[in-house]
Amino acid sequence: MNNKKYPLFILFLVVLIDMIGFTLVIPFLTYFIQDLAEKAGTVDIGNRDWWVGITLAAYTFGQFLFTPVISTMSDKFGRRPIIIFGLISNTIFLFAFGLSGSLWFALLVRFLAGVGNANIAVSRAYIGDVSEPEKLAGRMGLLGAAFGLGFMIGPFIGGVLSNPADVIGGVFDTDFWRDYPYLLPCIFASLLSGISLILAIFKLPESLPKENRTATSDSPLNSMKKIFNNLAGIKNLAPSLSLLIVINAIYLLSFTMMHATFILFTGMEISKGGLGFDATMNGYLFAYVGLNGVIIQGGLIRILSKKFDNKLLMLLGLFISAIGLVLIPYLTPEPFLIILIILTLISLGSGLFQPTQSTLLTLEARENNVELGFVMGSQEGFGALSRVLGPIIAAFIWKATVERDGFLNYHTVFHICGILMLLAAFMQLKLKLNYQKKSTEI
């Protein structure tokens, strides 16, 4: 590999490891937090599981608050030191999370991990610095590939390496690994991050020359103000752009609510309506979802987008997602094929919605002569807010309904997720795209 390819290779590793680190905790975080809550004396299911949603939200809240701050710092000090800082943060906090002995420590570590993890945003800026316009789209596609691979690899590793004393045995069959059943996958993720850190230190050149850097950078307060300015700025956009951004925010709210409660359901005892799965089995399920994502977004969507209108594919994605989410609480451990079919529906819905929504937003921004950076910033602001609120809302709904019978029970949160998807779909039916009008007139 020649030296010119090293930067993109390192960046690919950075984003891949970020996604592995983020998704690696998915299969066992629920069980880990449940164990810590019970250790702290919280034994009723609702209050215990409430902590799961709050811990998930802590990570996204840290990202929501500090990614704009850290990204702005990269304009002043360069991309390389900020990427290295993010890798140091990953290395430390992934390891520390595995050693968590209390709820508050786990909550703090996840928040700090989110604070330091601005590598994806800075990596996008890095690619923009070093890429010619004609190569930019293809190189940005590397990030999408890293997302898909990370979501496939991370949960699989997290599931396989969880509870090694019982699952792996041998040298791991000791009291230490029984006391820290989720430390091994965290060590593995931390080591990966450390390897990427070494590569970044020795092989990753700076992409932003000193003469191109900003002499001054916004204060943290001003950077945070930009978040809320992006949120408020939606009212000044064309109706089509505003509606696309709101639809995406509702989609993400629904999806993150499901994400926060899916393993609460699959891990629940069969006698109480759950599937009785452990961290390893949930790791397999999420790896399957990640594999579907790679197939759909890596190839199938290109074929479909050539044959069908993006607006139609986006609408189908919302309806398919709604069906899949509503059916989750009716799953049973057997037949297992039905579980895979429902997960395929959810993967297909996501794979149809996300790329087509981004495409429509880009085309509309160009047609309305609006800066793409501002539009994407507004969408990211609303998306980040959805990722923060989703786990919190889901946690409160689950807490209030999980031990109830009748109309409001543990099904409720998944029903609400489906309703939100349908709401987004009905909103899209009112979507009128300016670029399509122009094409029709021509």
CSV table of C-alpha atoms in Angstrom, one decimal:
chain,number,residue,atom,x,y,z
A,1,MET,CA,0.0,0.0,0.0
A,2,ASN,CA,1.6,3.3,-1.0
A,3,ASN,CA,1.8,6.2,1.4
A,4,LYS,CA,-1.0,8.1,-0.4
A,5,LYS,CA,-3.5,5.4,0.5
A,6,TYR,CA,-2.5,5.3,4.2
A,7,PRO,CA,-4.7,8.2,5.3
A,8,LEU,CA,-7.9,6.6,3.9
A,9,PHE,CA,-6.9,3.2,5.2
A,10,ILE,CA,-6.4,4.7,8.7
A,11,LEU,CA,-9.6,6.6,8.5
A,12,PHE,CA,-11.5,3.5,7.5
A,13,LEU,CA,-10.1,1.8,10.6
A,14,VAL,CA,-11.0,4.7,12.8
A,15,VAL,CA,-14.6,4.7,11.8
A,16,LEU,CA,-14.8,0.9,11.7
A,17,ILE,CA,-13.4,0.7,15.3
A,18,ASP,CA,-15.7,3.5,16.4
A,19,MET,CA,-18.7,1.5,15.2
A,20,ILE,CA,-17.3,-1.8,16.6
A,21,GLY,CA,-16.8,-0.1,19.9
A,22,PHE,CA,-20.3,1.5,19.9
A,23,THR,CA,-22.1,-1.7,18.7
A,24,LEU,CA,-20.0,-4.2,20.7
A,25,VAL,CA,-21.8,-3.3,23.9
A,26,ILE,CA,-25.3,-3.8,22.3
A,27,PRO,CA,-25.7,-7.6,23.2
A,28,PHE,CA,-24.6,-7.3,26.8
A,29,LEU,CA,-25.2,-3.7,28.0
A,30,THR,CA,-28.8,-4.6,29.0
A,31,TYR,CA,-27.7,-7.5,31.1
A,32,PHE,CA,-24.7,-5.6,32.5
A,33,ILE,CA,-26.8,-2.7,33.7
A,34,GLN,CA,-29.5,-5.0,35.0
A,35,ASP,CA,-26.9,-6.8,37.1
A,36,LEU,CA,-25.5,-3.5,38.4
A,37,ALA,CA,-29.1,-2.3,39.2
A,38,GLU,CA,-29.8,-5.5,41.1
A,39,LYS,CA,-26.5,-5.2,42.9
A,40,ALA,CA,-27.6,-1.7,44.0
A,41,GLY,CA,-30.8,-3.1,45.4
A,42,THR,CA,-33.2,-2.3,42.5
A,43,VAL,CA,-35.0,-5.6,42.0
A,44,ASP,CA,-38.4,-4.7,40.4
A,45,ILE,CA,-38.2,-5.1,36.6
A,46,GLY,CA,-39.5,-1.6,35.6
A,47,ASN,CA,-37.0,0.4,37.8
A,48,ARG,CA,-34.2,-2.0,36.9
A,49,ASP,CA,-34.7,-1.8,33.2
A,50,TRP,CA,-35.2,2.0,33.3
A,51,TRP,CA,-31.4,2.3,34.0
A,52,VAL,CA,-30.7,0.6,30.7
A,53,GLY,CA,-32.4,3.3,28.7
A,54,ILE,CA,-30.7,6.1,30.7
A,55,THR,CA,-27.3,4.5,30.1
A,56,LEU,CA,-27.9,4.3,26.4
A,57,ALA,CA,-29.0,7.9,26.4
A,58,ALA,CA,-25.9,9.0,28.3
A,59,TYR,CA,-23.6,8.1,25.3
A,60,THR,CA,-25.7,9.9,22.7
A,61,PHE,CA,-26.2,12.9,25.0
A,62,GLY,CA,-22.4,13.2,25.3
A,63,GLN,CA,-22.1,13.1,21.5
A,64,PHE,CA,-25.0,15.6,21.1
A,65,LEU,CA,-23.4,18.2,23.4
A,66,PHE,CA,-19.7,17.9,22.5
A,67,THR,CA,-19.3,16.7,18.9
A,68,PRO,CA,-19.9,20.3,17.6
A,69,VAL,CA,-17.3,21.6,20.1
A,70,ILE,CA,-14.7,19.0,19.2
A,71,SER,CA,-15.4,19.3,15.5
A,72,THR,CA,-14.8,23.1,15.7
A,73,MET,CA,-11.6,22.5,17.5
A,74,SER,CA,-10.4,20.4,14.6
A,75,ASP,CA,-10.7,23.6,12.4
A,76,LYS,CA,-8.3,25.4,14.6
A,77,PHE,CA,-5.8,22.7,15.7
A,78,GLY,CA,-6.1,20.2,12.7
A,79,ARG,CA,-7.9,16.9,12.2
A,80,ARG,CA,-5.0,14.6,13.3
A,81,PRO,CA,-4.8,15.6,16.9
A,82,ILE,CA,-8.6,15.4,17.3
A,83,ILE,CA,-8.7,12.0,15.7
A,84,ILE,CA,-5.9,10.8,18.1
A,85,PHE,CA,-7.8,12.3,21.0
A,86,GLY,CA,-10.9,10.3,20.1
A,87,LEU,CA,-8.9,7.1,19.8
A,88,ILE,CA,-7.3,7.7,23.2
A,89,SER,CA,-10.8,8.3,24.6
A,90,ASN,CA,-12.1,5.1,23.1
A,91,THR,CA,-9.2,3.0,24.4
A,92,ILE,CA,-9.7,4.2,27.9
A,93,PHE,CA,-13.4,4.3,28.3
A,94,LEU,CA,-14.2,1.0,26.5
A,95,PHE,CA,-11.9,-0.7,29.0
A,96,ALA,CA,-13.2,1.3,32.0
A,97,PHE,CA,-16.8,0.3,31.1
A,98,GLY,CA,-16.0,-3.4,31.5
A,99,LEU,CA,-14.7,-2.7,35.0
A,100,SER,CA,-17.9,-0.8,36.1
A,101,GLY,CA,-18.9,-1.8,39.6
A,102,SER,CA,-21.8,0.6,40.0
A,103,LEU,CA,-24.6,2.2,38.0
A,104,TRP,CA,-23.2,5.7,38.4
A,105,PHE,CA,-19.7,4.7,37.2
A,106,ALA,CA,-21.2,3.0,34.2
A,107,LEU,CA,-23.3,6.0,33.4
A,108,LEU,CA,-20.4,8.4,33.7
A,109,VAL,CA,-18.1,6.2,31.6
A,110,ARG,CA,-20.6,6.0,28.8
A,111,PHE,CA,-21.2,9.7,28.9
A,112,LEU,CA,-17.5,10.5,28.7
A,113,ALA,CA,-17.1,7.9,25.9
A,114,GLY,CA,-19.8,9.9,23.9
A,115,VAL,CA,-18.0,13.2,24.7
A,116,GLY,CA,-14.7,12.0,23.3
A,117,ASN,CA,-16.2,10.2,20.3
A,118,ALA,CA,-16.3,12.9,17.5
A,119,ASN,CA,-14.2,10.8,15.1
A,120,ILE,CA,-16.9,10.2,12.6
A,121,ALA,CA,-17.6,13.9,12.1
A,122,VAL,CA,-13.9,14.8,12.0
A,123,SER,CA,-13.2,11.9,9.6
A,124,ARG,CA,-15.7,13.3,7.2
A,125,ALA,CA,-13.9,16.6,7.3
A,126,TYR,CA,-10.6,14.9,6.8
A,127,ILE,CA,-11.9,13.2,3.6
A,128,GLY,CA,-13.2,16.5,2.4
A,129,ASP,CA,-9.7,18.0,3.0
A,130,VAL,CA,-7.8,15.4,0.9
A,131,SER,CA,-10.3,14.6,-1.8
A,132,GLU,CA,-10.9,16.1,-5.2
A,133,PRO,CA,-14.6,16.8,-6.0
A,134,GLU,CA,-14.9,13.9,-8.4
A,135,LYS,CA,-13.6,11.4,-5.8
A,136,LEU,CA,-15.4,12.8,-2.8
A,137,ALA,CA,-18.6,10.7,-3.1
A,138,GLY,CA,-16.8,7.4,-3.5
A,139,ARG,CA,-14.5,8.1,-0.6
A,140,MET,CA,-17.4,9.1,1.6
A,141,GLY,CA,-18.8,5.7,0.8
A,142,LEU,CA,-16.0,4.2,2.7
A,143,LEU,CA,-17.6,5.6,5.9
A,144,GLY,CA,-20.9,3.9,5.0
A,145,ALA,CA,-19.1,0.6,4.4
A,146,ALA,CA,-17.4,1.0,7.8
A,147,PHE,CA,-20.8,1.6,9.5
A,148,GLY,CA,-22.2,-1.6,8.0
A,149,LEU,CA,-19.2,-3.8,8.8
A,150,GLY,CA,-19.0,-2.3,12.3
A,151,PHE,CA,-22.6,-3.1,13.0
A,152,MET,CA,-22.0,-6.7,11.8
A,153,ILE,CA,-18.7,-7.3,13.6
A,154,GLY,CA,-19.3,-5.5,16.9
A,155,PRO,CA,-22.4,-7.2,18.2
A,156,PHE,CA,-21.0,-10.6,17.1
A,157,ILE,CA,-17.8,-10.1,19.1
A,158,GLY,CA,-19.7,-8.6,22.1
A,159,GLY,CA,-22.0,-11.6,22.2
A,160,VAL,CA,-19.3,-14.3,21.7
A,161,LEU,CA,-16.9,-12.8,24.3
A,162,SER,CA,-19.5,-12.1,27.0
A,163,ASN,CA,-19.5,-14.2,30.2
A,164,PRO,CA,-16.4,-16.2,29.1
A,165,ALA,CA,-16.3,-18.2,32.4
A,166,ASP,CA,-19.4,-20.1,31.2
A,167,VAL,CA,-19.4,-19.6,27.5
A,168,ILE,CA,-15.6,-20.2,26.7
A,169,GLY,CA,-14.4,-21.9,29.9
A,170,GLY,CA,-10.8,-23.1,30.2
A,171,VAL,CA,-8.5,-20.3,31.4
A,172,PHE,CA,-11.5,-18.0,31.8
A,173,ASP,CA,-13.3,-20.4,34.2
A,174,THR,CA,-12.2,-18.4,37.3
A,175,ASP,CA,-13.8,-16.2,39.9
A,176,PHE,CA,-12.3,-13.0,38.4
A,177,TRP,CA,-14.1,-13.5,35.0
A,178,ARG,CA,-17.3,-14.5,36.9
A,179,ASP,CA,-17.1,-11.1,38.8
A,180,TYR,CA,-16.4,-9.2,35.5
A,181,PRO,CA,-18.4,-11.2,32.9
A,182,TYR,CA,-18.4,-8.4,30.4
A,183,LEU,CA,-14.8,-7.2,30.7
A,184,LEU,CA,-13.4,-9.4,27.9
A,185,PRO,CA,-15.3,-7.9,25.0
A,186,CYS,CA,-14.5,-4.4,26.4
A,187,ILE,CA,-10.7,-5.4,26.5
A,188,PHE,CA,-10.9,-6.6,22.9
A,189,ALA,CA,-12.5,-3.4,21.7
A,190,SER,CA,-10.0,-1.3,23.7
A,191,LEU,CA,-7.1,-3.2,22.1
A,192,LEU,CA,-8.5,-2.6,18.6
A,193,SER,CA,-8.7,1.1,19.4
A,194,GLY,CA,-5.2,1.0,20.8
A,195,ILE,CA,-3.9,-0.5,17.5
A,196,SER,CA,-5.7,2.1,15.5
A,197,LEU,CA,-4.2,4.8,17.8
A,198,ILE,CA,-0.7,3.6,17.1
A,199,LEU,CA,-1.3,3.6,13.4
A,200,ALA,CA,-2.8,7.1,13.6
A,201,ILE,CA,0.2,8.4,15.5
A,202,PHE,CA,2.8,7.0,13.2
A,203,LYS,CA,1.1,6.8,9.8
A,204,LEU,CA,-1.7,9.4,9.6
A,205,PRO,CA,-0.6,12.7,8.2
A,206,GLU,CA,-2.4,16.0,8.9
A,207,SER,CA,-5.0,16.9,6.3
A,208,LEU,CA,-5.5,20.6,7.1
A,209,PRO,CA,-2.5,22.8,6.5
A,210,LYS,CA,-1.8,25.5,9.1
A,211,GLU,CA,-2.5,28.3,6.6
A,212,ASN,CA,-6.0,26.9,6.1
A,213,ARG,CA,-6.9,26.6,9.7
A,214,THR,CA,-9.1,29.1,11.5
A,215,ALA,CA,-7.1,31.5,13.7
A,216,THR,CA,-9.8,31.4,16.3
A,217,SER,CA,-12.4,28.9,17.1
A,218,ASP,CA,-15.8,29.2,18.7
A,219,SER,CA,-16.0,28.9,22.4
A,220,PRO,CA,-17.7,25.8,23.7
A,221,LEU,CA,-20.8,27.9,24.5
A,222,ASN,CA,-21.0,29.3,21.0
A,223,SER,CA,-20.5,25.8,19.5
A,224,MET,CA,-23.4,24.5,21.6
A,225,LYS,CA,-25.5,27.5,20.5
A,226,LYS,CA,-24.9,26.4,16.9
A,227,ILE,CA,-26.7,23.1,17.8
A,228,PHE,CA,-29.8,25.0,18.7
A,229,ASN,CA,-29.5,27.4,15.9
A,230,ASN,CA,-29.5,24.5,13.5
A,231,LEU,CA,-32.6,23.2,15.2
A,232,ALA,CA,-34.3,26.5,15.0
A,233,GLY,CA,-33.1,27.2,11.4
A,234,ILE,CA,-35.5,24.5,10.1
A,235,LYS,CA,-38.3,27.0,10.1
A,236,ASN,CA,-36.5,29.1,7.5
A,237,LEU,CA,-36.1,26.2,5.0
A,238,ALA,CA,-38.4,25.3,2.2
A,239,PRO,CA,-41.3,23.1,3.3
A,240,SER,CA,-40.0,20.1,1.5
A,241,LEU,CA,-36.7,20.3,3.3
A,242,SER,CA,-38.3,20.9,6.7
A,243,LEU,CA,-40.6,18.0,6.2
A,244,LEU,CA,-37.8,15.6,5.1
A,245,ILE,CA,-35.8,16.5,8.2
A,246,VAL,CA,-38.8,16.0,10.5
A,247,ILE,CA,-39.6,12.7,8.9
A,248,ASN,CA,-36.0,11.5,9.5
A,249,ALA,CA,-36.2,12.7,13.1
A,250,ILE,CA,-39.4,10.7,13.8
A,251,TYR,CA,-37.9,7.6,12.1
A,252,LEU,CA,-34.8,7.8,14.3
A,253,LEU,CA,-36.9,8.4,17.4
A,254,SER,CA,-38.9,5.2,16.7
A,255,PHE,CA,-35.8,3.2,15.8
A,256,THR,CA,-33.8,4.2,18.9
A,257,MET,CA,-36.8,3.5,21.1
A,258,MET,CA,-36.9,0.0,19.6
A,259,HIS,CA,-33.1,-0.4,20.0
A,260,ALA,CA,-33.4,0.6,23.7
A,261,THR,CA,-36.0,-2.1,24.5
A,262,PHE,CA,-35.3,-4.9,22.0
A,263,ILE,CA,-32.9,-6.8,24.3
A,264,LEU,CA,-35.1,-6.1,27.3
A,265,PHE,CA,-37.7,-8.1,25.5
A,266,THR,CA,-35.5,-10.8,24.0
A,267,GLY,CA,-33.8,-11.3,27.4
A,268,MET,CA,-37.0,-11.4,29.4
A,269,GLU,CA,-38.0,-14.9,30.7
A,270,ILE,CA,-40.1,-17.0,28.3
A,271,SER,CA,-42.8,-17.4,31.1
A,272,LYS,CA,-43.2,-13.6,31.1
A,273,GLY,CA,-43.6,-13.3,27.3
A,274,GLY,CA,-39.9,-12.8,26.3
A,275,LEU,CA,-37.5,-15.0,24.4
A,276,GLY,CA,-35.1,-15.9,27.1
A,277,PHE,CA,-32.1,-15.1,25.0
A,278,ASP,CA,-28.6,-14.4,26.5
A,279,ALA,CA,-26.0,-11.9,25.3
A,280,THR,CA,-24.4,-14.4,22.9
A,281,MET,CA,-27.7,-15.1,21.1
A,282,ASN,CA,-28.5,-11.4,20.9
A,283,GLY,CA,-25.0,-10.8,19.4
A,284,TYR,CA,-25.9,-13.3,16.7
A,285,LEU,CA,-29.2,-11.5,16.0
A,286,PHE,CA,-27.6,-8.0,15.7
A,287,ALA,CA,-24.8,-9.4,13.5
A,288,TYR,CA,-27.6,-10.8,11.2
A,289,VAL,CA,-29.1,-7.3,11.1
A,290,GLY,CA,-25.7,-5.8,10.3
A,291,LEU,CA,-25.2,-8.4,7.5
A,292,ASN,CA,-28.5,-7.5,6.0
A,293,GLY,CA,-27.6,-3.8,6.2
A,294,VAL,CA,-24.4,-4.4,4.2
A,295,ILE,CA,-26.2,-6.4,1.6
A,296,ILE,CA,-29.1,-3.9,1.2
A,297,GLN,CA,-27.2,-0.7,1.4
A,298,GLY,CA,-24.1,-2.1,-0.3
A,299,GLY,CA,-25.8,-3.4,-3.4
A,300,LEU,CA,-29.6,-3.9,-3.4
A,301,ILE,CA,-30.5,-0.2,-3.0
A,302,ARG,CA,-28.5,0.7,-6.1
A,303,ILE,CA,-30.5,-1.7,-8.2
A,304,LEU,CA,-33.8,-0.7,-6.7
A,305,SER,CA,-33.1,3.1,-7.0
A,306,LYS,CA,-32.5,2.6,-10.8
A,307,LYS,CA,-35.9,1.0,-11.3
A,308,PHE,CA,-38.1,2.9,-8.7
A,309,ASP,CA,-38.5,6.4,-7.6
A,310,ASN,CA,-36.6,7.4,-4.4
A,311,LYS,CA,-39.7,8.8,-2.8
A,312,LEU,CA,-41.6,5.5,-3.3
A,313,LEU,CA,-38.7,3.5,-1.8
A,314,MET,CA,-38.5,5.9,1.1
A,315,LEU,CA,-42.2,5.4,1.8
A,316,LEU,CA,-42.0,1.7,1.5
A,317,GLY,CA,-39.1,1.7,3.9
A,318,LEU,CA,-41.3,3.4,6.5
A,319,PHE,CA,-44.2,1.1,6.1
A,320,ILE,CA,-42.0,-2.0,6.2
A,321,SER,CA,-40.3,-0.7,9.3
A,322,ALA,CA,-43.6,-0.1,10.9
A,323,ILE,CA,-44.8,-3.7,10.3
A,324,GLY,CA,-41.5,-5.2,11.6
A,325,LEU,CA,-41.5,-3.1,14.8
A,326,VAL,CA,-45.1,-3.8,15.7
A,327,LEU,CA,-44.6,-7.5,15.3
A,328,ILE,CA,-41.5,-7.7,17.6
A,329,PRO,CA,-43.4,-8.4,20.9
A,330,TYR,CA,-45.4,-11.3,19.3
A,331,LEU,CA,-42.3,-13.3,18.6
A,332,THR,CA,-41.7,-16.6,20.3
A,333,PRO,CA,-38.4,-18.6,20.6
A,334,GLU,CA,-39.6,-21.1,18.1
A,335,PRO,CA,-39.8,-21.2,15.1
A,336,PHE,CA,-36.5,-19.2,14.9
A,337,LEU,CA,-37.1,-18.6,11.2
A,338,ILE,CA,-40.0,-16.2,12.1
A,339,ILE,CA,-37.5,-14.1,14.2
A,340,LEU,CA,-35.2,-13.9,11.3
A,341,ILE,CA,-38.0,-12.8,8.9
A,342,ILE,CA,-39.1,-10.0,11.3
A,343,LEU,CA,-35.4,-8.8,11.6
A,344,THR,CA,-35.1,-8.9,7.8
A,345,LEU,CA,-38.2,-6.7,7.5
A,346,ILE,CA,-36.7,-4.2,10.0
A,347,SER,CA,-33.3,-4.3,8.1
A,348,LEU,CA,-35.0,-3.9,4.7
A,349,GLY,CA,-37.1,-0.9,6.0
A,350,SER,CA,-34.0,0.8,7.3
A,351,GLY,CA,-32.0,0.0,4.2
A,352,LEU,CA,-34.7,1.5,1.9
A,353,PHE,CA,-35.3,4.6,4.0
A,354,GLN,CA,-31.9,6.0,5.0
A,355,PRO,CA,-30.1,6.3,1.7
A,356,THR,CA,-33.2,7.4,-0.2
A,357,GLN,CA,-34.1,10.1,2.4
A,358,SER,CA,-30.5,11.4,2.2
A,359,THR,CA,-30.7,11.5,-1.6
A,360,LEU,CA,-33.9,13.4,-1.6
A,361,LEU,CA,-32.6,15.9,1.0
A,362,THR,CA,-29.5,16.5,-1.1
A,363,LEU,CA,-31.5,17.0,-4.3
A,364,GLU,CA,-34.0,19.3,-2.7
A,365,ALA,CA,-31.2,21.4,-1.1
A,366,ARG,CA,-29.6,21.9,-4.5
A,367,GLU,CA,-32.9,22.7,-6.1
A,368,ASN,CA,-33.7,25.3,-3.5
A,369,ASN,CA,-30.1,26.8,-3.6
A,370,VAL,CA,-29.6,26.1,0.1
A,371,GLU,CA,-26.2,25.3,1.5
A,372,LEU,CA,-25.9,21.6,1.9
A,373,GLY,CA,-23.8,21.9,5.0
A,374,PHE,CA,-26.5,23.9,6.8
A,375,VAL,CA,-29.2,21.4,5.8
A,376,MET,CA,-27.2,18.4,6.9
A,377,GLY,CA,-26.4,20.2,10.1
A,378,SER,CA,-30.0,20.8,10.8
A,379,GLN,CA,-30.8,17.1,10.1
A,380,GLU,CA,-27.9,16.0,12.3
A,381,GLY,CA,-29.1,18.2,15.1
A,382,PHE,CA,-32.6,16.7,15.0
A,383,GLY,CA,-31.2,13.2,14.5
A,384,ALA,CA,-28.9,13.6,17.6
A,385,LEU,CA,-31.9,14.9,19.6
A,386,SER,CA,-33.9,11.8,18.6
A,387,ARG,CA,-31.1,9.5,19.6
A,388,VAL,CA,-31.0,11.1,23.0
A,389,LEU,CA,-34.7,11.2,23.6
A,390,GLY,CA,-35.5,7.8,22.1
A,391,PRO,CA,-33.9,5.6,24.9
A,392,ILE,CA,-35.2,7.9,27.6
A,393,ILE,CA,-38.8,7.8,26.3
A,394,ALA,CA,-38.6,4.1,25.8
A,395,ALA,CA,-37.3,3.5,29.3
A,396,PHE,CA,-40.2,5.4,30.9
A,397,ILE,CA,-42.8,3.6,28.7
A,398,TRP,CA,-41.2,0.2,29.5
A,399,LYS,CA,-41.0,1.0,33.2
A,400,ALA,CA,-44.6,1.9,33.3
A,401,THR,CA,-46.0,-1.0,31.3
A,402,VAL,CA,-43.7,-4.1,31.6
A,403,GLU,CA,-45.3,-5.6,34.6
A,404,ARG,CA,-48.9,-4.7,33.6
A,405,ASP,CA,-51.5,-6.9,32.0
A,406,GLY,CA,-54.2,-5.9,29.6
A,407,PHE,CA,-54.1,-3.2,26.8
A,408,LEU,CA,-51.0,-1.5,28.2
A,409,ASN,CA,-48.2,-4.1,28.7
A,410,TYR,CA,-44.7,-4.8,27.4
A,411,HIS,CA,-46.1,-4.7,23.8
A,412,THR,CA,-46.8,-1.0,24.2
A,413,VAL,CA,-43.4,0.5,23.4
A,414,PHE,CA,-43.2,-1.5,20.2
A,415,HIS,CA,-46.7,-0.5,19.2
A,416,ILE,CA,-45.7,3.2,19.7
A,417,CYS,CA,-42.6,2.6,17.6
A,418,GLY,CA,-44.8,1.3,14.8
A,419,ILE,CA,-47.3,4.2,15.2
A,420,LEU,CA,-44.4,6.7,14.9
A,421,MET,CA,-43.2,5.0,11.7
A,422,LEU,CA,-46.8,5.3,10.2
A,423,LEU,CA,-47.0,8.9,11.3
A,424,ALA,CA,-43.7,9.6,9.3
A,425,ALA,CA,-45.2,7.7,6.3
A,426,PHE,CA,-48.4,9.7,6.3
A,427,MET,CA,-46.4,12.9,6.6
A,428,GLN,CA,-44.4,11.8,3.5
A,429,LEU,CA,-47.6,11.4,1.5
A,430,LYS,CA,-47.9,15.2,1.8
A,431,LEU,CA,-44.3,15.7,0.6
A,432,LYS,CA,-44.0,17.8,-2.6
A,433,LEU,CA,-40.6,17.9,-4.1
A,434,ASN,CA,-39.5,20.9,-6.1
A,435,TYR,CA,-36.8,19.0,-8.1
A,436,GLN,CA,-39.5,16.6,-9.3
A,437,LYS,CA,-41.8,19.5,-10.3
A,438,LYS,CA,-39.0,20.9,-12.4
A,439,SER,CA,-38.3,17.5,-14.1
A,440,THR,CA,-42.1,17.2,-14.9
A,441,GLU,CA,-42.2,20.7,-16.4
A,442,ILE,CA,-39.2,19.9,-18.6
